Amino acid sequence: MNWTVTALTEFVQRLMSKPNPLKPAFHAYKTGTSTNLTGDGTGYTVAYNAVLYDHHGDFDTSTYTFTAPVTGKYLFTTVNYTTSGARDHETWQLDFMTSNRNLLAYQVKDSSSVTLTEWCVNGSLVCDMDAGDTASVRLVVSGGTKDVNAIGDYGSGGNSCVFTGILLT
Amino acid sequence: MTEITERIRDLTEDELAVLADVVEDPEAWWAHVQAATNVDAHSALAAKLKRHRPEYVKRMAPEVARLKKIEAGEELDADDDTKTAEELDADEETRTAAAAATAEGCLYKTRAEREQEHQGSTA
């Protein structure tokens, strides 16, 4: 087959525009509401029990854990809609728990001075992972009543507790 | 992701020591890697050890050097005061680090290894 420059360019562009099914990328989310998870310092591993996509089959919806298939730098992002009954909590903290290290992604202190009972706790980080390493998301709310809830659905079919990741390099 | 329950093998002391420098629970990490179906356990372990061993050997180098002095019958320097000679000689972590350094291709050898070499060369 004889290729013209134009045909070859179009062919390469078509190839590059397709998502690479072997490149690790996932979007996990939580369904339903879980109640009284933290608030008194208890660590809660956010239960992302479903996936929108998981290109490489790396996310385990029973342990809520991503396992890196190859060594590299991974971008993780998370959004978690939480509510609480009381307003007595002092600290809200979100961590990415990876095998090599635990990374603080979000923290608010002295939240009792803020009269809010709903928090959307977000975070994103690039993490250094080896093949076989794991990553999960932990929420710790402390200084008050154990009445913090994780809300998986906020209506209209939307997901409000999400954990995504992709291999960057 | 489905998981298998068969355990391939236990970690050696050397592997445990290097992994413990990186991960919180080496046994749990190894158990997970063996159970995971999206990675090859042996390759993952070898790659992780290869990547992190230099940092571990570097961190333990001062202690290994002191152990080497003791075994060679040399006097410790004045600033070698973190542990007594007896404590260092009995320190498992230092001995494991020495083994790790040897595994990495460093020149450090244990007393037994030197004696064995000496006997071999004079036989």
Tab-separated table of C-alpha atoms in Angstrom:
chain	number	residue	atom	x	y	z
A	1	MET	CA	0.000	0.000	0.000
A	2	ASN	CA	1.331	3.435	-0.926
A	3	TRP	CA	0.788	6.081	1.728
A	4	THR	CA	0.474	9.744	0.942
A	5	VAL	CA	1.629	12.202	3.569
A	6	THR	CA	-1.944	13.314	4.120
A	7	ALA	CA	-3.258	9.763	4.543
A	8	LEU	CA	-0.459	8.854	6.931
A	9	THR	CA	-1.039	12.001	8.984
A	10	GLU	CA	-4.745	11.262	9.232
A	11	PHE	CA	-4.044	7.660	10.231
A	12	VAL	CA	-1.684	8.695	13.028
A	13	GLN	CA	-4.110	11.349	14.226
A	14	ARG	CA	-6.911	8.779	14.349
A	15	LEU	CA	-4.742	6.388	16.357
A	16	MET	CA	-3.706	9.078	18.814
A	17	SER	CA	-7.269	10.251	19.373
A	18	LYS	CA	-8.389	6.825	20.591
A	19	PRO	CA	-8.220	6.144	24.317
A	20	ASN	CA	-5.491	3.672	25.218
A	21	PRO	CA	-7.270	0.738	26.904
A	22	LEU	CA	-4.021	-0.416	28.512
A	23	LYS	CA	-3.280	2.883	30.201
A	24	PRO	CA	-4.479	2.653	33.813
A	25	ALA	CA	-7.386	5.003	34.454
A	26	PHE	CA	-10.383	4.606	36.719
A	27	HIS	CA	-13.412	6.465	38.010
A	28	ALA	CA	-14.867	4.937	41.170
A	29	TYR	CA	-17.829	6.248	43.113
A	30	LYS	CA	-19.942	5.517	46.144
A	31	THR	CA	-23.588	4.551	45.947
A	32	GLY	CA	-26.087	5.257	48.727
A	33	THR	CA	-25.505	6.893	52.093
A	34	SER	CA	-23.361	5.594	54.952
A	35	THR	CA	-23.977	7.084	58.374
A	36	ASN	CA	-22.075	7.744	61.624
A	37	LEU	CA	-18.676	6.956	60.083
A	38	THR	CA	-16.404	9.395	61.833
A	39	GLY	CA	-16.423	12.571	63.873
A	40	ASP	CA	-14.620	11.295	66.959
A	41	GLY	CA	-11.268	10.709	65.251
A	42	THR	CA	-12.183	7.407	63.639
A	43	GLY	CA	-10.519	6.900	60.263
A	44	TYR	CA	-12.998	6.020	57.512
A	45	THR	CA	-11.817	4.532	54.221
A	46	VAL	CA	-14.315	5.974	51.769
A	47	ALA	CA	-16.318	3.116	50.297
A	48	TYR	CA	-16.268	3.620	46.538
A	49	ASN	CA	-18.265	0.526	45.708
A	50	ALA	CA	-18.844	1.006	41.983
A	51	VAL	CA	-16.886	2.086	38.930
A	52	LEU	CA	-17.907	4.200	35.967
A	53	TYR	CA	-14.827	2.949	34.119
A	54	ASP	CA	-11.715	1.017	35.028
A	55	HIS	CA	-9.543	0.529	31.939
A	56	HIS	CA	-7.113	-1.936	33.410
A	57	GLY	CA	-9.212	-3.628	36.117
A	58	ASP	CA	-7.106	-2.078	38.874
A	59	PHE	CA	-9.792	-0.831	41.239
A	60	ASP	CA	-11.275	-3.230	43.800
A	61	THR	CA	-14.812	-2.204	44.748
A	62	SER	CA	-14.826	-4.529	47.769
A	63	THR	CA	-11.756	-3.002	49.418
A	64	TYR	CA	-12.125	0.464	47.779
A	65	THR	CA	-8.502	0.236	46.754
A	66	PHE	CA	-6.582	0.942	43.557
A	67	THR	CA	-3.582	-1.289	42.821
A	68	ALA	CA	-0.959	0.211	40.504
A	69	PRO	CA	-0.197	-2.237	37.672
A	70	VAL	CA	3.058	-0.459	36.757
A	71	THR	CA	5.494	1.896	38.464
A	72	GLY	CA	4.896	5.559	37.738
A	73	LYS	CA	3.374	8.885	38.720
A	74	TYR	CA	-0.373	8.744	39.148
A	75	LEU	CA	-2.768	11.665	39.374
A	76	PHE	CA	-5.527	11.044	41.914
A	77	THR	CA	-8.526	13.254	42.508
A	78	THR	CA	-11.378	12.872	44.945
A	79	VAL	CA	-14.611	14.630	45.866
A	80	ASN	CA	-16.613	13.580	48.912
A	81	TYR	CA	-19.924	15.068	49.994
A	82	THR	CA	-20.363	14.658	53.736
A	83	THR	CA	-22.914	15.772	56.303
A	84	SER	CA	-23.043	15.851	60.086
A	85	GLY	CA	-25.738	16.414	62.677
A	86	ALA	CA	-23.705	18.266	65.254
A	87	ARG	CA	-21.457	21.277	64.739
A	88	ASP	CA	-18.944	20.248	67.347
A	89	HIS	CA	-16.140	18.914	65.162
A	90	GLU	CA	-12.715	20.482	65.288
A	91	THR	CA	-10.857	19.012	62.331
A	92	TRP	CA	-11.786	17.596	58.942
A	93	GLN	CA	-8.990	15.805	57.182
A	94	LEU	CA	-8.686	13.868	53.940
A	95	ASP	CA	-5.685	11.672	53.070
A	96	PHE	CA	-4.555	9.667	50.094
A	97	MET	CA	-3.303	6.438	51.658
A	98	THR	CA	-0.628	4.994	49.375
A	99	SER	CA	1.804	2.171	50.081
A	100	ASN	CA	4.861	4.397	49.981
A	101	ARG	CA	3.400	7.241	52.030
A	102	ASN	CA	0.203	8.809	53.288
A	103	LEU	CA	-0.488	12.229	51.817
A	104	LEU	CA	-2.617	14.970	53.297
A	105	ALA	CA	-4.963	16.254	50.622
A	106	TYR	CA	-7.302	18.506	52.623
A	107	GLN	CA	-7.618	19.811	56.150
A	108	VAL	CA	-9.830	22.314	57.940
A	109	LYS	CA	-9.208	23.066	61.599
A	110	ASP	CA	-11.520	24.622	64.156
A	111	SER	CA	-14.495	23.880	61.952
A	112	SER	CA	-16.742	24.166	65.046
A	113	SER	CA	-16.574	27.922	64.591
A	114	VAL	CA	-18.244	27.508	61.220
A	115	THR	CA	-21.953	26.791	61.391
A	116	LEU	CA	-21.982	24.288	58.589
A	117	THR	CA	-23.221	20.715	58.647
A	118	GLU	CA	-22.395	19.903	55.028
A	119	TRP	CA	-18.864	19.681	53.669
A	120	CYS	CA	-17.613	18.770	50.227
A	121	VAL	CA	-14.136	17.466	50.945
A	122	ASN	CA	-11.917	17.549	47.848
A	123	GLY	CA	-8.318	16.765	47.078
A	124	SER	CA	-5.925	15.993	44.248
A	125	LEU	CA	-2.290	14.932	44.159
A	126	VAL	CA	0.295	13.309	41.943
A	127	CYS	CA	1.561	10.222	43.773
A	128	ASP	CA	4.690	8.146	43.260
A	129	MET	CA	3.682	4.488	43.079
A	130	ASP	CA	5.489	1.210	42.491
A	131	ALA	CA	3.816	-1.717	40.722
A	132	GLY	CA	1.660	-3.492	43.296
A	133	ASP	CA	1.268	-0.415	45.506
A	134	THR	CA	-2.197	0.540	46.655
A	135	ALA	CA	-4.087	3.805	46.992
A	136	SER	CA	-7.265	4.592	48.864
A	137	VAL	CA	-8.949	7.644	50.383
A	138	ARG	CA	-9.384	8.127	54.135
A	139	LEU	CA	-11.567	10.680	55.874
A	140	VAL	CA	-10.927	11.574	59.505
A	141	VAL	CA	-13.170	14.017	61.345
A	142	SER	CA	-12.267	14.570	64.972
A	143	GLY	CA	-13.095	16.476	68.110
A	144	GLY	CA	-16.801	15.805	68.208
A	145	THR	CA	-19.665	13.380	67.778
A	146	LYS	CA	-19.355	10.317	65.546
A	147	ASP	CA	-22.181	11.441	63.298
A	148	VAL	CA	-20.522	12.249	59.985
A	149	ASN	CA	-22.191	10.683	56.955
A	150	ALA	CA	-20.961	10.075	53.402
A	151	ILE	CA	-23.563	10.865	50.750
A	152	GLY	CA	-23.081	8.917	47.548
A	153	ASP	CA	-25.959	10.352	45.536
A	154	TYR	CA	-27.065	13.964	45.530
A	155	GLY	CA	-30.021	13.576	43.228
A	156	SER	CA	-30.585	13.555	39.484
A	157	GLY	CA	-28.397	10.469	39.277
A	158	GLY	CA	-25.281	12.410	40.222
A	159	ASN	CA	-22.431	10.924	42.222
A	160	SER	CA	-21.076	13.005	45.060
A	161	CYS	CA	-18.333	10.702	46.396
A	162	VAL	CA	-15.853	10.057	43.600
A	163	PHE	CA	-12.265	8.821	43.383
A	164	THR	CA	-10.476	9.010	40.039
A	165	GLY	CA	-6.951	8.183	38.975
A	166	ILE	CA	-4.801	8.039	35.865
A	167	LEU	CA	-1.209	7.119	35.091
A	168	LEU	CA	0.629	10.257	34.016
A	169	THR	CA	4.104	8.939	33.332
B	1	MET	CA	-10.743	-7.548	40.493
B	2	THR	CA	-10.695	-11.180	41.586
B	3	GLU	CA	-8.076	-12.420	44.002
B	4	ILE	CA	-6.234	-15.678	44.499
B	5	THR	CA	-5.490	-17.031	47.942
B	6	GLU	CA	-2.343	-19.033	47.194
B	7	ARG	CA	0.771	-17.605	48.789
B	8	ILE	CA	3.877	-17.793	46.636
B	9	ARG	CA	6.524	-17.504	49.337
B	10	ASP	CA	7.517	-15.565	52.445
B	11	LEU	CA	9.796	-12.541	52.331
B	12	THR	CA	13.424	-13.000	53.307
B	13	GLU	CA	14.894	-10.927	56.146
B	14	ASP	CA	16.749	-8.796	53.646
B	15	GLU	CA	13.596	-8.116	51.628
B	16	LEU	CA	11.664	-7.342	54.794
B	17	ALA	CA	14.299	-4.859	55.917
B	18	VAL	CA	14.354	-2.976	52.618
B	19	LEU	CA	10.576	-2.952	52.269
B	20	ALA	CA	10.110	-1.806	55.862
B	21	ASP	CA	12.076	1.294	54.941
B	22	VAL	CA	9.410	2.179	52.368
B	23	VAL	CA	6.032	0.727	53.284
B	24	GLU	CA	4.254	0.668	56.616
B	25	ASP	CA	3.606	-3.076	56.639
B	26	PRO	CA	5.841	-5.136	54.299
B	27	GLU	CA	3.982	-8.395	54.993
B	28	ALA	CA	0.648	-6.791	54.130
B	29	TRP	CA	2.119	-5.240	50.973
B	30	TRP	CA	3.517	-8.619	49.854
B	31	ALA	CA	0.285	-10.431	50.660
B	32	HIS	CA	-1.657	-7.909	48.592
B	33	VAL	CA	0.735	-8.125	45.638
B	34	GLN	CA	0.520	-11.925	45.641
B	35	ALA	CA	-3.259	-11.772	45.700
B	36	ALA	CA	-3.644	-9.071	43.068
B	37	THR	CA	-4.332	-10.284	39.558
B	38	ASN	CA	-3.228	-7.161	37.701
B	39	VAL	CA	0.469	-7.399	38.625
B	40	ASP	CA	3.136	-10.100	38.530
B	41	ALA	CA	4.164	-10.561	42.167
B	42	HIS	CA	7.790	-11.560	41.534
B	43	SER	CA	8.389	-8.712	39.091
B	44	ALA	CA	6.724	-6.181	41.377
B	45	LEU	CA	8.823	-7.292	44.363
B	46	ALA	CA	12.058	-7.301	42.384
B	47	ALA	CA	11.353	-3.859	40.935
B	48	LYS	CA	10.448	-2.363	44.303
B	49	LEU	CA	13.549	-3.782	45.981
B	50	LYS	CA	15.787	-2.625	43.154
B	51	ARG	CA	14.359	0.878	43.313
B	52	HIS	CA	14.430	1.365	47.085
B	53	ARG	CA	17.461	-0.670	48.179
B	54	PRO	CA	19.974	2.128	47.444
B	55	GLU	CA	18.125	4.530	49.788
B	56	TYR	CA	18.056	1.883	52.508
B	57	VAL	CA	21.727	0.990	52.116
B	58	LYS	CA	22.634	4.690	52.165
B	59	ARG	CA	20.641	5.282	55.346
B	60	MET	CA	22.220	2.324	57.083
B	61	ALA	CA	25.761	2.991	55.788
B	62	PRO	CA	27.111	4.640	58.981
B	63	GLU	CA	25.967	1.749	61.151
B	64	VAL	CA	27.345	-0.802	58.681
B	65	ALA	CA	30.673	1.038	58.619
B	66	ARG	CA	30.857	0.946	62.418
B	67	LEU	CA	30.063	-2.764	62.443
B	68	LYS	CA	32.826	-3.292	59.908
B	69	LYS	CA	35.271	-1.478	62.198
B	70	ILE	CA	34.286	-3.609	65.164
B	71	GLU	CA	34.674	-6.816	63.220
B	72	ALA	CA	38.048	-5.664	61.950
B	73	GLY	CA	39.133	-4.980	65.525
B	74	GLU	CA	39.526	-1.254	64.904
B	75	GLU	CA	38.743	1.394	67.483
B	76	LEU	CA	35.600	3.399	66.986
B	77	ASP	CA	35.873	7.121	66.326
B	78	ALA	CA	34.909	9.544	69.055
B	79	ASP	CA	31.765	10.487	67.207
B	80	ASP	CA	30.732	6.865	66.887
B	81	ASP	CA	28.771	7.153	70.076
B	82	THR	CA	25.255	6.317	69.016
B	83	LYS	CA	25.630	2.703	70.152
B	84	THR	CA	28.233	0.751	72.085
B	85	ALA	CA	30.348	-1.772	70.234
B	86	GLU	CA	28.485	-4.628	71.903
B	87	GLU	CA	25.105	-3.164	71.040
B	88	LEU	CA	26.135	-2.627	67.458
B	89	ASP	CA	27.621	-6.097	67.159
B	90	ALA	CA	24.321	-7.573	68.301
B	91	ASP	CA	22.150	-5.215	66.285
B	92	GLU	CA	20.061	-7.297	63.908
B	93	GLU	CA	19.051	-4.337	61.789
B	94	THR	CA	22.664	-3.418	61.128
B	95	ARG	CA	23.545	-6.986	60.229
B	96	THR	CA	20.586	-7.160	57.873
B	97	ALA	CA	21.659	-3.870	56.336
B	98	ALA	CA	25.146	-5.270	55.897
B	99	ALA	CA	23.649	-8.250	54.113
B	100	ALA	CA	21.562	-5.907	51.981
B	101	ALA	CA	24.649	-3.894	51.117
B	102	THR	CA	26.428	-7.083	50.117
B	103	ALA	CA	23.450	-8.085	47.990
B	104	GLU	CA	23.696	-4.714	46.269
B	105	GLY	CA	27.272	-5.424	45.295
B	106	CYS	CA	28.980	-3.313	47.952
B	107	LEU	CA	32.386	-4.324	49.255
B	108	TYR	CA	31.312	-4.992	52.812
B	109	LYS	CA	31.801	-8.593	53.971
B	110	THR	CA	31.068	-10.229	57.288
B	111	ARG	CA	33.811	-11.614	59.478
B	112	ALA	CA	32.766	-15.174	58.669
B	113	GLU	CA	32.932	-14.441	54.958
B	114	ARG	CA	36.428	-12.951	55.284
B	115	GLU	CA	37.636	-15.908	57.344
B	116	GLN	CA	36.175	-18.307	54.815
B	117	GLU	CA	37.926	-16.461	51.999
B	118	HIS	CA	41.196	-16.420	53.950
B	119	GLN	CA	40.998	-20.148	54.614
B	120	GLY	CA	40.235	-20.769	50.976
B	121	SER	CA	43.238	-18.755	49.822
B	122	THR	CA	45.671	-20.422	52.241
B	123	ALA	CA	44.480	-23.992	51.687
